Coordinates of C-alpha atoms in Angstrom, one line a residue:
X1 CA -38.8 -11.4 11.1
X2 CA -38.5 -8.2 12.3
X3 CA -36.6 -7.9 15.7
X4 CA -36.0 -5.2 18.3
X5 CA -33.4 -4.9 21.3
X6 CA -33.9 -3.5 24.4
X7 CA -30.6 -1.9 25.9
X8 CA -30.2 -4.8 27.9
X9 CA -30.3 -7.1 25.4
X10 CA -27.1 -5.2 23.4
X11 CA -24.8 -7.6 24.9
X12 CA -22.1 -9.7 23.4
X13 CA -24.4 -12.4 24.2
X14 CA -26.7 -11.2 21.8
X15 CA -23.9 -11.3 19.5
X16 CA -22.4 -14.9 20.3
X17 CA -26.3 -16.0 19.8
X18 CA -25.3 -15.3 16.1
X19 CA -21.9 -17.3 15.7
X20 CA -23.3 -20.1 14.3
X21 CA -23.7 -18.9 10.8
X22 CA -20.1 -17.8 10.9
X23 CA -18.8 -21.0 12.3
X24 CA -15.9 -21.9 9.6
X25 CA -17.4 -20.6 6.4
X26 CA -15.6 -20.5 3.0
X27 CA -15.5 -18.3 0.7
X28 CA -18.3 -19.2 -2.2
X29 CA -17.5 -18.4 -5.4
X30 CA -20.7 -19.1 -7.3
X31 CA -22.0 -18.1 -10.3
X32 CA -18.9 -16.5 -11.8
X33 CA -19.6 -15.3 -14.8
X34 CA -18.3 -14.5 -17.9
X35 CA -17.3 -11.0 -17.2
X36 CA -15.1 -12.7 -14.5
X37 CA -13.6 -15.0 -16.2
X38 CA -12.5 -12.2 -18.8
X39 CA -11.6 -9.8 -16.4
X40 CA -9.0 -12.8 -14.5
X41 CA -7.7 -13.7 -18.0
X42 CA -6.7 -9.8 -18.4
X43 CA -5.4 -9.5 -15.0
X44 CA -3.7 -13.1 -14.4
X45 CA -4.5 -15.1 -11.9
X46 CA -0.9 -16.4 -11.2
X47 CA 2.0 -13.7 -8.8
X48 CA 4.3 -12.0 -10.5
X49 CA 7.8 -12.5 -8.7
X50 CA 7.7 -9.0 -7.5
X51 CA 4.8 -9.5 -5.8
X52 CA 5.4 -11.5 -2.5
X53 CA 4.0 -10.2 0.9
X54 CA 7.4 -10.3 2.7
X55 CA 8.4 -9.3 6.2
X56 CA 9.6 -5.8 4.8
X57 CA 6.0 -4.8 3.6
X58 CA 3.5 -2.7 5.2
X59 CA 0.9 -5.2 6.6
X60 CA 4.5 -7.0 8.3
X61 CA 5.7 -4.0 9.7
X62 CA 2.0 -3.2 11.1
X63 CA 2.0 -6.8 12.7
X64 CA -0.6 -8.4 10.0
X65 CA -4.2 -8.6 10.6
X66 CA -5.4 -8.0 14.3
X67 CA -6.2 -11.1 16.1
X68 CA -9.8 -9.8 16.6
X69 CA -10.1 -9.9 12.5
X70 CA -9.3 -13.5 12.7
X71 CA -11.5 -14.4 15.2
X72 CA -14.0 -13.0 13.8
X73 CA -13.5 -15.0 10.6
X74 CA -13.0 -18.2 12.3
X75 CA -15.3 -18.1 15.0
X76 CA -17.6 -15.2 14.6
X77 CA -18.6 -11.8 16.6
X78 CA -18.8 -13.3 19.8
X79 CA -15.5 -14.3 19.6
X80 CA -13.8 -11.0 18.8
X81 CA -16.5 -8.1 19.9
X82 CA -17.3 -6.3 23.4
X83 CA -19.8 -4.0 23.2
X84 CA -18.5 0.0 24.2
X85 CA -20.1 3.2 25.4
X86 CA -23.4 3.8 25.8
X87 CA -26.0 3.4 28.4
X88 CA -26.0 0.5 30.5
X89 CA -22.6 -0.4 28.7
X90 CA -18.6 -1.4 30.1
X91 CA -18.4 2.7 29.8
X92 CA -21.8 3.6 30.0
X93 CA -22.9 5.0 33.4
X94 CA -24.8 7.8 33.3
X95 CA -23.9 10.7 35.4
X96 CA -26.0 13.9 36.2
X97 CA -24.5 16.7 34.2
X98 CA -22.1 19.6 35.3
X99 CA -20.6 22.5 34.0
X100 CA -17.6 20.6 34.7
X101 CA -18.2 18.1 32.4
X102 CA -19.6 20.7 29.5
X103 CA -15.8 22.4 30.2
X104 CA -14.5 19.1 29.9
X105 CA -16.2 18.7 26.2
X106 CA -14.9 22.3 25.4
X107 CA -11.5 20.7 26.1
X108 CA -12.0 17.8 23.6
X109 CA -11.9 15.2 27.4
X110 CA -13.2 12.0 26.2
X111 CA -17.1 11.6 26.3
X112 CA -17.3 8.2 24.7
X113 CA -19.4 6.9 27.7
X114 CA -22.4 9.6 26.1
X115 CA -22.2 8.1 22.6
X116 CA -24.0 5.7 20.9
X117 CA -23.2 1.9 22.0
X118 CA -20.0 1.0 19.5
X119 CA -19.2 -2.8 18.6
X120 CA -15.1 -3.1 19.8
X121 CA -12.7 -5.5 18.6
X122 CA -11.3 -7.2 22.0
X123 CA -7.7 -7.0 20.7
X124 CA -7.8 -3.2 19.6
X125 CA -9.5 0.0 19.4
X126 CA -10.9 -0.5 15.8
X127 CA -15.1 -0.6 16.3
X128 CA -17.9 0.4 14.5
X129 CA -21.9 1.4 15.7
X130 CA -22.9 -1.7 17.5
X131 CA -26.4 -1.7 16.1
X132 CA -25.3 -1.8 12.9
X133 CA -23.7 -5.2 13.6
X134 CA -26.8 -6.5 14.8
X135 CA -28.4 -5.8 11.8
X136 CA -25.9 -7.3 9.8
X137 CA -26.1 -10.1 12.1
X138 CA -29.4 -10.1 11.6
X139 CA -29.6 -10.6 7.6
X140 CA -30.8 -7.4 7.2
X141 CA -31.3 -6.3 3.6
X142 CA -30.3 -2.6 4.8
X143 CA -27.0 -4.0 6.4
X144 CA -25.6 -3.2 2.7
X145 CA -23.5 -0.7 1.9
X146 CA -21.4 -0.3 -1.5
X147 CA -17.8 0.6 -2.6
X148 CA -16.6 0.9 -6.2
X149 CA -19.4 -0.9 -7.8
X150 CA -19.4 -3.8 -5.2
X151 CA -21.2 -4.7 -2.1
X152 CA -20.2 -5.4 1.4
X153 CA -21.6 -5.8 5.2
X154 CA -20.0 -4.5 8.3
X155 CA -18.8 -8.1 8.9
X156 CA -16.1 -8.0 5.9
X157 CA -14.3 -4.7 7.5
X158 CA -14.0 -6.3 10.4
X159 CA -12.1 -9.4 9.0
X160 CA -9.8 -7.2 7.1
X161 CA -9.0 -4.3 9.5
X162 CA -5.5 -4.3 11.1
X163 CA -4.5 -3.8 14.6
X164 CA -6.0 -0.2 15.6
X165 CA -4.4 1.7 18.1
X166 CA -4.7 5.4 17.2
X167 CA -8.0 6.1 15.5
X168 CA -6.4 7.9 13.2
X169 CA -5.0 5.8 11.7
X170 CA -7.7 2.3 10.9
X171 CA -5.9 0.8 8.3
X172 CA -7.4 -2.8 6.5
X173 CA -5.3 -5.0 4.3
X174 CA -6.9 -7.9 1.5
X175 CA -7.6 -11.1 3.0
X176 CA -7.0 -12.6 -0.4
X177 CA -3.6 -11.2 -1.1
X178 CA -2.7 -12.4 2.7
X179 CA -4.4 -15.8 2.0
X180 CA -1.8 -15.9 -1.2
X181 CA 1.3 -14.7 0.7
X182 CA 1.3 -12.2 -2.4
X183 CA -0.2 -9.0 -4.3
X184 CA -2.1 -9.5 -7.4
X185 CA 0.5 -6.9 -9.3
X186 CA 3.8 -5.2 -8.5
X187 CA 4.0 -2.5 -6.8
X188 CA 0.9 -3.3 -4.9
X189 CA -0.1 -2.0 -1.7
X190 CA -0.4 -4.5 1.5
X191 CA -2.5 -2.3 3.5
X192 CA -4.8 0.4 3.0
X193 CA -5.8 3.6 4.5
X194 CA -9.6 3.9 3.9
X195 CA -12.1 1.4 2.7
X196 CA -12.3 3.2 -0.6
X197 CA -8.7 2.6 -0.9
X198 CA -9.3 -1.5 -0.4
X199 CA -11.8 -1.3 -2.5
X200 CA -10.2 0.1 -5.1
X201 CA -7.8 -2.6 -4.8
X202 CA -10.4 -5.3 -4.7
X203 CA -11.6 -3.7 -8.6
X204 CA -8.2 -4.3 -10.0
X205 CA -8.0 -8.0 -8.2
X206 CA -8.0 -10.9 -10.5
X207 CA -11.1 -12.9 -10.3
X208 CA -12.5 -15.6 -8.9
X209 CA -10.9 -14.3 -5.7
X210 CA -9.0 -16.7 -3.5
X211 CA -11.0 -19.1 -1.4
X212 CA -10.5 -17.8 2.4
X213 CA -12.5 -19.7 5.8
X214 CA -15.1 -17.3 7.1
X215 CA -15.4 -14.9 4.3
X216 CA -18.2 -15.5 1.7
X217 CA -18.0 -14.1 -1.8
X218 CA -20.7 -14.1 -4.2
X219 CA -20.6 -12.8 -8.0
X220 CA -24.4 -11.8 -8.6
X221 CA -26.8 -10.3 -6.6
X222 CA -29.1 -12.5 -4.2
X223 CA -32.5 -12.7 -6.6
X224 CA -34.7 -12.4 -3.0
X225 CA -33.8 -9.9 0.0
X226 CA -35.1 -12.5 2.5
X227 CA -32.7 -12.9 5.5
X228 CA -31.6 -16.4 4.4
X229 CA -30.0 -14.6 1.5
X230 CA -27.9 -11.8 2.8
X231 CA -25.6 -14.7 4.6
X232 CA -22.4 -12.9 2.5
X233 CA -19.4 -10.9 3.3
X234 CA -18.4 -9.8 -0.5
X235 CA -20.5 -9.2 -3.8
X236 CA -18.9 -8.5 -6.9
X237 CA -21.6 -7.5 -9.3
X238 CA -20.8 -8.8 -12.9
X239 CA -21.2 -5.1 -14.4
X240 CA -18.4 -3.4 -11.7
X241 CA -15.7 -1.3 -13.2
X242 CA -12.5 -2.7 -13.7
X243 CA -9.6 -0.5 -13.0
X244 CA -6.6 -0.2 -14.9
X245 CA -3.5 -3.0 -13.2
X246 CA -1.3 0.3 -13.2
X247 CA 1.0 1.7 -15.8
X248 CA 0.1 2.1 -19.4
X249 CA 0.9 -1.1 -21.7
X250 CA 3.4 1.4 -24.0
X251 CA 4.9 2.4 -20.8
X252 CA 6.2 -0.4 -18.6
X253 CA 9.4 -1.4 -20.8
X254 CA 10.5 2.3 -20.1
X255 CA 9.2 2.2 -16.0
X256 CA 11.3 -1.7 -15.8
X257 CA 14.5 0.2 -16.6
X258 CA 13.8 2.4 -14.1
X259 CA 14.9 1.7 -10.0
X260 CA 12.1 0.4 -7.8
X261 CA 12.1 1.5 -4.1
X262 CA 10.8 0.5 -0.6
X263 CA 9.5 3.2 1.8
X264 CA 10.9 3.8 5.0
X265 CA 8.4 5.9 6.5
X266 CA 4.9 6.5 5.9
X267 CA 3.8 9.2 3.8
X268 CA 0.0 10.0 4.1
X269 CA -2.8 12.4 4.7
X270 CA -2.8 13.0 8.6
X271 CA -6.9 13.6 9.4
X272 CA -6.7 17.2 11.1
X273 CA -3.1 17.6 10.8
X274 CA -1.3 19.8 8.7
X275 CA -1.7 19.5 4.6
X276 CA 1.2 17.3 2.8
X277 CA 3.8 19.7 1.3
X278 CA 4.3 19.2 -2.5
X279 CA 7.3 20.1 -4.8
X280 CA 4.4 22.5 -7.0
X281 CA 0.7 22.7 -7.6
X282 CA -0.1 20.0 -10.1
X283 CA 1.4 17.1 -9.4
X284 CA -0.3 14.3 -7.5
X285 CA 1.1 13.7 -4.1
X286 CA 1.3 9.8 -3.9
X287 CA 0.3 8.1 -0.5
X288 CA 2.2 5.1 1.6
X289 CA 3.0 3.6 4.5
X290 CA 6.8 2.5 5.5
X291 CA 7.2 -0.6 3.7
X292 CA 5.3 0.2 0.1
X293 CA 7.0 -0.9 -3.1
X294 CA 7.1 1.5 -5.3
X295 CA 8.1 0.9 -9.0
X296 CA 9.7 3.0 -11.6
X297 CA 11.4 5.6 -9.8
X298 CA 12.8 8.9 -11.0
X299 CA 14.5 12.2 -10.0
X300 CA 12.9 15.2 -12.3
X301 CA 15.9 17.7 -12.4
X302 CA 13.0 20.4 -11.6
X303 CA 12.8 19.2 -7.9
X304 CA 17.1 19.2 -7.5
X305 CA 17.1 15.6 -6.3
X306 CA 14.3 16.0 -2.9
X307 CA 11.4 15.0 -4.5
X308 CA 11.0 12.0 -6.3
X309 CA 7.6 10.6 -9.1
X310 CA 7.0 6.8 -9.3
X311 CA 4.3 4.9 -9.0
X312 CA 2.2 2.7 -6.0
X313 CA -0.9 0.9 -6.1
X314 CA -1.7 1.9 -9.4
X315 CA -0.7 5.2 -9.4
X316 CA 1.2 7.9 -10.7
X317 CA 2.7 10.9 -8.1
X318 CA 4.9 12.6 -6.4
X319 CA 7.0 12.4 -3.2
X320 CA 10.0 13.4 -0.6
X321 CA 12.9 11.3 -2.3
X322 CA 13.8 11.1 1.7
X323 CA 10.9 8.9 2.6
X324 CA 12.3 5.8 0.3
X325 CA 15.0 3.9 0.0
X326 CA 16.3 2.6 -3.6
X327 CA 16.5 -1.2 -3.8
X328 CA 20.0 -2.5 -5.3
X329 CA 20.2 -4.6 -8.3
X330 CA 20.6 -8.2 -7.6
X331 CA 24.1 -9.4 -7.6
X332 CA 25.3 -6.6 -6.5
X333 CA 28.4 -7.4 -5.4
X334 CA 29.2 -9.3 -8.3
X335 CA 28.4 -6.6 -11.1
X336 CA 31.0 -4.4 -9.0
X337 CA 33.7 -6.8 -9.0
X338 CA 32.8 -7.6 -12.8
X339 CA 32.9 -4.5 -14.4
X340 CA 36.5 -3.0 -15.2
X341 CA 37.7 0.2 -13.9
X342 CA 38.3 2.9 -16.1
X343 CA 39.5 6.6 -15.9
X344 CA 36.5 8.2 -16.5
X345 CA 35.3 11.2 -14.2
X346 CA 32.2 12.9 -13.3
X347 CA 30.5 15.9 -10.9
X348 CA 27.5 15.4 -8.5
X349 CA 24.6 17.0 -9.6
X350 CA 22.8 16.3 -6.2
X351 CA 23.9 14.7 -2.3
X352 CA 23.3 10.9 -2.1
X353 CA 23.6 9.5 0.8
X354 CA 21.6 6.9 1.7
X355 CA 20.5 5.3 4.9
X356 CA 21.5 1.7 4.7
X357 CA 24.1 0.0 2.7
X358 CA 23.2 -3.8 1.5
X359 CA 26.8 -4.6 2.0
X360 CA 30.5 -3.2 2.3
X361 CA 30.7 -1.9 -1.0
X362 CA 27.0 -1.5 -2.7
X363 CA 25.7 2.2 -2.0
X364 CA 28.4 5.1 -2.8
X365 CA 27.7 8.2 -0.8
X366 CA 28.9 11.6 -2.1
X367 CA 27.6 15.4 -1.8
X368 CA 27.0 18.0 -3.9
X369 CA 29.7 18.9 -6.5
X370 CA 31.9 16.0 -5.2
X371 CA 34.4 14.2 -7.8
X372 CA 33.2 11.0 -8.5
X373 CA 36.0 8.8 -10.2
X374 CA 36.6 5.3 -11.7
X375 CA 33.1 5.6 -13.4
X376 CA 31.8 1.9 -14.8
X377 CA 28.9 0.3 -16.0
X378 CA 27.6 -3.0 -16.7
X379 CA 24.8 -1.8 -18.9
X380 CA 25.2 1.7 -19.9
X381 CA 21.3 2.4 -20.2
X382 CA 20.7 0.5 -16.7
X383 CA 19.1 3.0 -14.1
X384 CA 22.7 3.0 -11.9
X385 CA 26.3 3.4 -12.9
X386 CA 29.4 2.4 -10.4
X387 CA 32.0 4.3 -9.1
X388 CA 34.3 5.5 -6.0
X389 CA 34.1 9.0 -4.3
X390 CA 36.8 11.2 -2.6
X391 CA 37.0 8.5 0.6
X392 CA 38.4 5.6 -2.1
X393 CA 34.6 4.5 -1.5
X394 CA 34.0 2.0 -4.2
X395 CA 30.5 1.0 -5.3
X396 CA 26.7 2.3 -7.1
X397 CA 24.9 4.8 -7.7
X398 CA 21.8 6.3 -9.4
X399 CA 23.4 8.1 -12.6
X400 CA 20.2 10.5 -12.4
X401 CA 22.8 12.1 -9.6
X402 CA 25.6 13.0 -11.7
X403 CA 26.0 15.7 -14.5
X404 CA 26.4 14.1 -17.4
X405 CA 28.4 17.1 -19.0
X406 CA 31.0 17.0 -16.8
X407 CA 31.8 13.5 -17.4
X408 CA 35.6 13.3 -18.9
X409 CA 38.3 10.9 -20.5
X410 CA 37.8 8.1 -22.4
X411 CA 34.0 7.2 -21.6
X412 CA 32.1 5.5 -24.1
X413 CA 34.0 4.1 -27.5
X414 CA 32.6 5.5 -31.2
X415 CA 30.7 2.0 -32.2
X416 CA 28.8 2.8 -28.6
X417 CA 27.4 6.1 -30.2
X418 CA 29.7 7.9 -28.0
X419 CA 31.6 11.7 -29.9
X420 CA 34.1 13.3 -28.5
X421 CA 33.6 17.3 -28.4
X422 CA 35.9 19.6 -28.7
X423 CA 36.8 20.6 -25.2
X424 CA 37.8 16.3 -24.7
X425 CA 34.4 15.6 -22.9
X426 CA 31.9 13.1 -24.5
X427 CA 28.4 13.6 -25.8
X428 CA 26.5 11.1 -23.3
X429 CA 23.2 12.6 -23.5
X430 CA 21.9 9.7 -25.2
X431 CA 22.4 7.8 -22.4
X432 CA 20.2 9.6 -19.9
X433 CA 17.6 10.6 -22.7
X434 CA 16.6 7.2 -23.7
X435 CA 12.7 7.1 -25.3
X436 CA 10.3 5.7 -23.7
X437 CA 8.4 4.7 -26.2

């Protein structure tokens, strides 16, 4: 049945009217098909240990979902929208025009209370056009819209989005990672900055998808558009694209070895600000916000130790080494204690000093050029080495940082692969030029 509104009726009555059909829904995973099934057995259903959500991650630092999202899953639009702008609306008082207010508009002074009525979370800024809601809460077949080969309605994006309070910046996170207290894969992101960006998380997800209260998922298309079947948040069509978990296969024994990071401070495209600097013109500048994990970390000598290449939600770039901080190796401590000190020295190639320290002795800071002494290792091909700088500092560091032809006196004994040149330095570049095949 076809309905129309008068501008009186745009309420959030008119909206509450329409909870019941979102009254404590679960997600429905029927029909799975085949191609689901296969696509979960390639991906894994079951976290990797990497993988947990914890209170260092993005969606944690950001304050997890809004409470509005949550509302809305639980008890529906009524519960978690106020109707914005527009005549007759909270904002919506018509005034007779000025020149003032057209020199108001030339000075980019707010002129919401002229737009088109907007659909407002009541715990944030984060809205959408409130007749599109309607329609969607209506079972409109035209209430679809698509993302990456899969379909969703205005209700979904409001169940996901996270607390809004620049515009800016509307981030959403995955309801099903959050439901799971974990990402699918490593080095995952926990909140994203676009919808294309959570839907391109949502292809690589293992399926069936978690079961989550309010939030409908189907796995084939309704076979009628009648209202009665467009009661769904999610569809994942049997024939959409699956994207690649992240690394290549021949690749991630090589990207393991390698330190992972956790970023300290977002990194992303700013809409109308200023373009992102990048160390050349090729290379893909990766995006993040403070608390990504980032997996497989390296420091090209090209970019002198400032810029960094790794990889974050399953992709490859680039990015200020500044903006992250290495994570330490477990056991820390106890690897430094273990290992015996030896009389090998070494130069800096590059500063490292970075912001935190996980404990007294863990992170060893030390400039450009500086003398690092007492060099050690545990595991000679392992991403860090250990030793102590000109302040008797004892503890590790990334041995990317250190030029390997200055290191001197007795490193490495003959059955390691280790020669001894002329001059009484070693021949270590096997070390730091491992294959990666």
């Amino acid at each position: 049945m076809n309905r129309s509104y008068t501008a009186s009726s745009l309420n959030t009555a008119a909206l509450a009217s329409r909870d019941s059909t979102f009254d404590q829904k679960t997600s429905v995973c029927s029909s799975a098909t085949s191609h689901s099934s296969h696509r979960a057995s390639l991906l894994g259903n079951a976290p990797k240990s990497g993988c947990g959500i914890g209170p260092g991650s993005s969606l944690s630092l950001l304050g997890g979902f809004c409470k509005g999202a949550r509302a809305f899953a639980t008890g529906g639009p009524g519960q978690a929208i106020k109707k914005v702008g527009g005549s007759g609306g909270a904002q919506g008082s018509k005034q007779d025009f000025s020149q003032e207010m057209l020199f108001g508009s030339m000075l980019a002074v707010e002129t919401t209370i002229y737009a088109e009525p907007m659909a407002q979370c009541l715990h944030c800024d984060y809205k959408t056009i409130y007749s599109q809601l309607l329609q969607d809460m209506d079972h409109d077949p035209l209430a679809k819209q698509q993302a990456r080969g899969m379909i969703y309605r205005s209700r979904f994006l409001y169940k996901s989005h996270v607390a809004v309070k620049d515009l800016d910046r509307v981030f959403f996170a995955c309801i099903f990672c959050d439901k799971l207290r974990s990402t699918c894969h490593e080095g995952d992101a926990t909140v994203f900055q676009s919808v294309d960006h959570l839907f391109r998380h949502l292809s690589r997800h293992s399926l069936p998808l978690t079961p989550v209260a309010g939030v409908i998922v189907l796995y084939e298309q309704p076979k009628a558009s009648s209202a009665d079947q467009q009661d769904f948040d999610l569809i994942i069509p049997g024939c959409t694209p699956m994207l690649p978990a992240g690394p290549p296969a021949d690749a991630r024994d090589y990207l393991a070895s390698l330190p992972e990071a956790r970023a300290t401070k977002d990194h992303i495209r700013q809409r109308n600000g200023k373009p992102q600097s990048r160390p050349d013109n090729v290379s893909e500048v990766l995006q993040f916000l403070a608390g990504a994990r980032i997996l497989g970390v390296e420091y090209p000598d090209k970019w002198d130790g400032k810029w960094c290449q790794g990889w974050h939600d399953g992709v490859l770039g680039v990015f200020p080494s500044k903006t992250i901080q290495l994570e330490a190796p477990e056991k820390v401590q106890s690897i430094i204690k273990s290992v015996p000190r030896s009389l090998r020295t070494g130069v800096a190639k590059w500063e490292w000093d970075p912001k935190s320290r996980a404990g007294p002795t863990s992170w060893l800071s030390f400039s450009k050029g500086a003398q690092i002494s007492n060099l050690a290792w545990d595991d000679p091909h392992a991403w860090y080495w250990i030793g102590t700088n000109s302040k008797g500092m004892l503890g590790i560091f990334p041995k990317s940082h250190i030029r390997i032809e200055t290191i001197q006196d007795g490193s490495l004994d003959e059955p390691h692969g280790a020669t001894r040149s002329s001059g009484g330095r070693l021949r270590l570049g096997s070390l730091f030029g491992r294959s990666k095949s």
